[in-house]
mmCIF file of C-alpha atoms in Angstrom:
data_model
loop_
_atom_site.group_PDB
_atom_site.id
_atom_site.type_symbol
_atom_site.label_atom_id
_atom_site.label_comp_id
_atom_site.label_asym_id
_atom_site.label_seq_id
_atom_site.Cartn_x
_atom_site.Cartn_y
_atom_site.Cartn_z
ATOM 1 C CA MET O 1 16.919 25.325 -28.906
ATOM 2 C CA LYS O 2 16.230 25.846 -25.193
ATOM 3 C CA LEU O 3 12.590 26.502 -26.016
ATOM 4 C CA ILE O 4 12.282 23.205 -27.883
ATOM 5 C CA ILE O 5 13.914 21.277 -25.015
ATOM 6 C CA GLY O 6 11.558 23.031 -22.574
ATOM 7 C CA ILE O 7 8.523 22.088 -24.667
ATOM 8 C CA ILE O 8 9.705 18.465 -24.876
ATOM 9 C CA ILE O 9 10.193 18.293 -21.099
ATOM 10 C CA VAL O 10 6.750 19.792 -20.456
ATOM 11 C CA GLY O 11 5.255 17.296 -22.925
ATOM 12 C CA ILE O 12 6.918 14.371 -21.163
ATOM 13 C CA VAL O 13 5.658 15.586 -17.774
ATOM 14 C CA ILE O 14 2.115 15.945 -19.122
ATOM 15 C CA ILE O 15 2.217 12.456 -20.655
ATOM 16 C CA PHE O 16 3.479 11.046 -17.354
ATOM 17 C CA PHE O 17 0.648 12.629 -15.374
ATOM 18 C CA VAL O 18 -1.937 11.454 -17.920
ATOM 19 C CA PHE O 19 -0.532 7.925 -17.535
ATOM 20 C CA LEU O 20 -0.728 8.172 -13.729
ATOM 21 C CA LYS O 21 -4.322 9.396 -13.871
ATOM 22 C CA ARG O 22 -5.354 6.563 -16.204
ATOM 23 C CA ARG O 23 -3.635 3.994 -14.003
ATOM 24 C CA GLN O 24 -5.302 5.430 -10.885
ATOM 25 C CA ASP O 25 -8.680 5.213 -12.642
ATOM 26 C CA GLU O 26 -7.946 1.582 -13.591
ATOM 27 C CA VAL O 27 -7.003 0.708 -9.999
ATOM 28 C CA GLU O 28 -10.179 2.436 -8.767
ATOM 29 C CA LYS O 29 -12.341 0.448 -11.200
ATOM 30 C CA ASN O 30 -10.708 -2.863 -10.212
ATOM 31 C CA PHE O 31 -10.963 -1.883 -6.562
ATOM 32 C CA GLN O 32 -14.711 -1.330 -6.796
ATOM 33 C CA LYS O 33 -15.207 -4.729 -8.475
ATOM 34 C CA ARG O 34 -12.940 -6.586 -6.047
ATOM 35 C CA PHE O 35 -14.546 -5.236 -2.887
ATOM 36 C CA ALA O 36 -18.179 -5.113 -3.995
ATOM 37 C CA GLY O 37 -20.284 -6.601 -1.210
ATOM 38 C CA LYS O 38 -17.429 -6.693 1.323
ATOM 39 C CA GLU O 39 -17.317 -4.603 4.459
ATOM 40 C CA ILE O 40 -14.341 -2.272 4.314
ATOM 41 C CA LYS O 41 -13.086 -1.521 7.813
ATOM 42 C CA ILE O 42 -10.625 1.169 6.752
ATOM 43 C CA MET O 43 -8.814 2.196 3.586
ATOM 44 C CA ASP O 44 -6.224 4.637 2.350
ATOM 45 C CA LYS O 45 -6.109 5.387 -1.391
ATOM 46 C CA TYR O 46 -2.658 6.937 -1.089
ATOM 47 C CA ALA O 47 -0.839 4.569 1.261
ATOM 48 C CA LEU O 48 2.895 4.443 0.595
ATOM 49 C CA TYR O 49 4.393 0.948 0.516
ATOM 50 C CA VAL O 50 7.779 1.352 2.168
ATOM 51 C CA ALA O 51 9.329 -2.038 2.879
ATOM 52 C CA LYS O 52 8.949 -5.743 3.526
ATOM 53 C CA GLN O 53 11.363 -7.200 6.046
ATOM 54 C CA SER O 54 12.079 -10.396 4.066
ATOM 55 C CA ASP O 55 13.110 -8.335 1.013
ATOM 56 C CA GLY O 56 16.202 -7.129 2.894
ATOM 57 C CA TYR O 57 17.447 -3.763 1.692
ATOM 58 C CA SER O 58 15.954 -4.010 -1.809
ATOM 59 C CA HIS O 59 12.622 -2.169 -2.027
ATOM 60 C CA PHE O 60 10.530 -0.424 -4.635
ATOM 61 C CA ARG O 61 8.341 2.108 -2.871
ATOM 62 C CA GLY O 62 5.043 3.133 -4.326
ATOM 63 C CA SER O 63 1.666 4.482 -3.377
ATOM 64 C CA GLY O 64 -1.654 2.789 -3.873
ATOM 65 C CA TYR O 65 -4.745 1.389 -2.181
ATOM 66 C CA LEU O 66 -4.435 -0.193 1.250
ATOM 67 C CA VAL O 67 -7.674 -1.819 2.371
ATOM 68 C CA LEU O 68 -8.669 -3.747 5.477
ATOM 69 C CA THR O 69 -11.706 -6.002 5.095
ATOM 70 C CA GLU O 70 -13.167 -8.657 7.365
ATOM 71 C CA ASP O 71 -10.868 -11.283 5.852
ATOM 72 C CA GLU O 72 -7.720 -9.619 4.487
ATOM 73 C CA LEU O 73 -5.335 -6.706 4.352
ATOM 74 C CA TYR O 74 -4.972 -5.829 0.662
ATOM 75 C CA PHE O 75 -2.577 -3.451 -1.085
ATOM 76 C CA GLU O 76 -2.376 -2.597 -4.774
ATOM 77 C CA ARG O 77 0.319 -0.228 -5.928
ATOM 78 C CA SER O 78 -0.792 2.272 -8.565
ATOM 79 C CA VAL O 79 2.356 1.967 -10.668
ATOM 80 C CA GLY O 80 4.060 -1.373 -11.082
ATOM 81 C CA ARG O 81 0.912 -3.320 -10.252
ATOM 82 C CA LYS O 82 2.297 -4.891 -7.100
ATOM 83 C CA ILE O 83 -0.466 -6.635 -5.151
ATOM 84 C CA ILE O 84 -0.064 -7.786 -1.565
ATOM 85 C CA LYS O 85 -2.704 -9.854 0.223
ATOM 86 C CA ILE O 86 -2.387 -10.779 3.886
ATOM 87 C CA PRO O 87 -5.176 -12.918 5.360
ATOM 88 C CA ILE O 88 -6.418 -11.606 8.724
ATOM 89 C CA GLY O 89 -5.730 -15.003 10.299
ATOM 90 C CA SER O 90 -2.025 -14.700 9.508
ATOM 91 C CA ILE O 91 -1.572 -11.244 11.072
ATOM 92 C CA VAL O 92 0.262 -11.364 14.400
ATOM 93 C CA LYS O 93 0.099 -7.657 15.291
ATOM 94 C CA ALA O 94 0.066 -4.089 14.033
ATOM 95 C CA GLU O 95 2.239 -1.368 15.497
ATOM 96 C CA LYS O 96 4.152 1.829 14.769
ATOM 97 C CA THR O 97 7.714 1.854 13.508
ATOM 98 C CA LYS O 98 10.169 4.402 12.196
ATOM 99 C CA LYS O 99 12.312 1.910 10.290
ATOM 100 C CA LEU O 100 11.906 -1.431 8.501
ATOM 101 C CA GLY O 101 14.255 -3.231 6.134
ATOM 102 C CA GLY O 102 16.705 -0.352 6.184
ATOM 103 C CA GLN O 103 13.992 2.082 5.111
ATOM 104 C CA SER O 104 13.223 5.096 7.270
ATOM 105 C CA PRO O 105 11.020 7.693 5.558
ATOM 106 C CA GLY O 106 11.167 10.060 8.529
ATOM 107 C CA LYS O 107 7.619 9.555 9.783
ATOM 108 C CA MET O 108 6.055 6.810 11.814
ATOM 109 C CA MET O 109 4.707 3.980 9.686
ATOM 110 C CA LEU O 110 2.199 1.180 10.047
ATOM 111 C CA LYS O 111 4.080 -2.067 10.641
ATOM 112 C CA VAL O 112 2.133 -5.293 10.187
ATOM 113 C CA VAL O 113 3.759 -8.458 11.498
ATOM 114 C CA PHE O 114 2.361 -11.619 9.900
ATOM 115 C CA ARG O 115 3.051 -15.286 9.276
ATOM 116 C CA THR O 116 3.863 -16.419 5.739
ATOM 117 C CA LYS O 117 2.432 -19.544 4.091
ATOM 118 C CA ASP O 118 5.551 -21.362 5.349
ATOM 119 C CA GLY O 119 4.808 -20.308 8.936
ATOM 120 C CA GLU O 120 7.728 -17.873 9.048
ATOM 121 C CA GLN O 121 7.241 -14.448 10.611
ATOM 122 C CA ASP O 122 7.633 -11.416 8.344
ATOM 123 C CA ALA O 123 6.746 -7.725 8.544
ATOM 124 C CA ILE O 124 5.682 -5.042 6.119
ATOM 125 C CA ALA O 125 5.368 -1.267 6.459
ATOM 126 C CA TRP O 126 3.279 1.496 4.919
ATOM 127 C CA LYS O 127 2.981 5.202 5.511
ATOM 128 C CA VAL O 128 -0.731 5.808 6.027
ATOM 129 C CA LYS O 129 -3.027 8.592 7.042
ATOM 130 C CA GLU O 130 -4.726 7.968 10.387
ATOM 131 C CA LEU O 131 -1.999 5.642 11.678
ATOM 132 C CA GLU O 132 -3.612 5.113 15.092
ATOM 133 C CA GLN O 133 -6.924 4.138 13.498
ATOM 134 C CA TRP O 134 -5.166 1.565 11.292
ATOM 135 C CA ILE O 135 -3.426 0.037 14.291
ATOM 136 C CA ASN O 136 -6.679 -0.069 16.272
ATOM 137 C CA GLU O 137 -8.722 -1.600 13.428
ATOM 138 C CA ILE O 138 -6.144 -4.277 12.649
ATOM 139 C CA SER O 139 -5.669 -5.058 16.340
ATOM 140 C CA MET O 140 -9.435 -5.508 16.768
ATOM 141 C CA MET O 141 -9.568 -7.778 13.706
ATOM 142 C CA VAL O 142 -6.615 -9.850 14.932
ATOM 143 C CA GLY O 143 -8.201 -10.110 18.377
ATOM 144 C CA ASN O 144 -11.491 -11.283 16.839
ATOM 145 C CA SER O 145 -9.819 -13.934 14.669
ATOM 146 C CA ALA O 146 -7.829 -15.453 17.548
#
């Protein structure tokens, strides 16, 4: 009986990883279409979406593509298909933070402060590789759009 349960668990894990690989391939394909012909300033294929200030304490973390182009900051989560687009012109600043919206993953995160369509200020955070480079690139873009 234990052997059968073990086999079932292993099968479920394998199916889950096959699903994740297929979804990652789908995101990659869509990513290549979406950004064809655009200059990508910086990107992280495994950025971890941590929190959005306006969501309060309710968050669904997830990793995916975070991309900075000449006109937007774009994030697409691999699972759950959450897409976030922030126009460069609405970004106020980029900085480091350890906590946002009650979320504190233990490492410094990229915090992007931006204005919503209603003109309200909001913030969003991701864990990214090369945090300093992200802050510098976004800061240069924000400085150029001002």
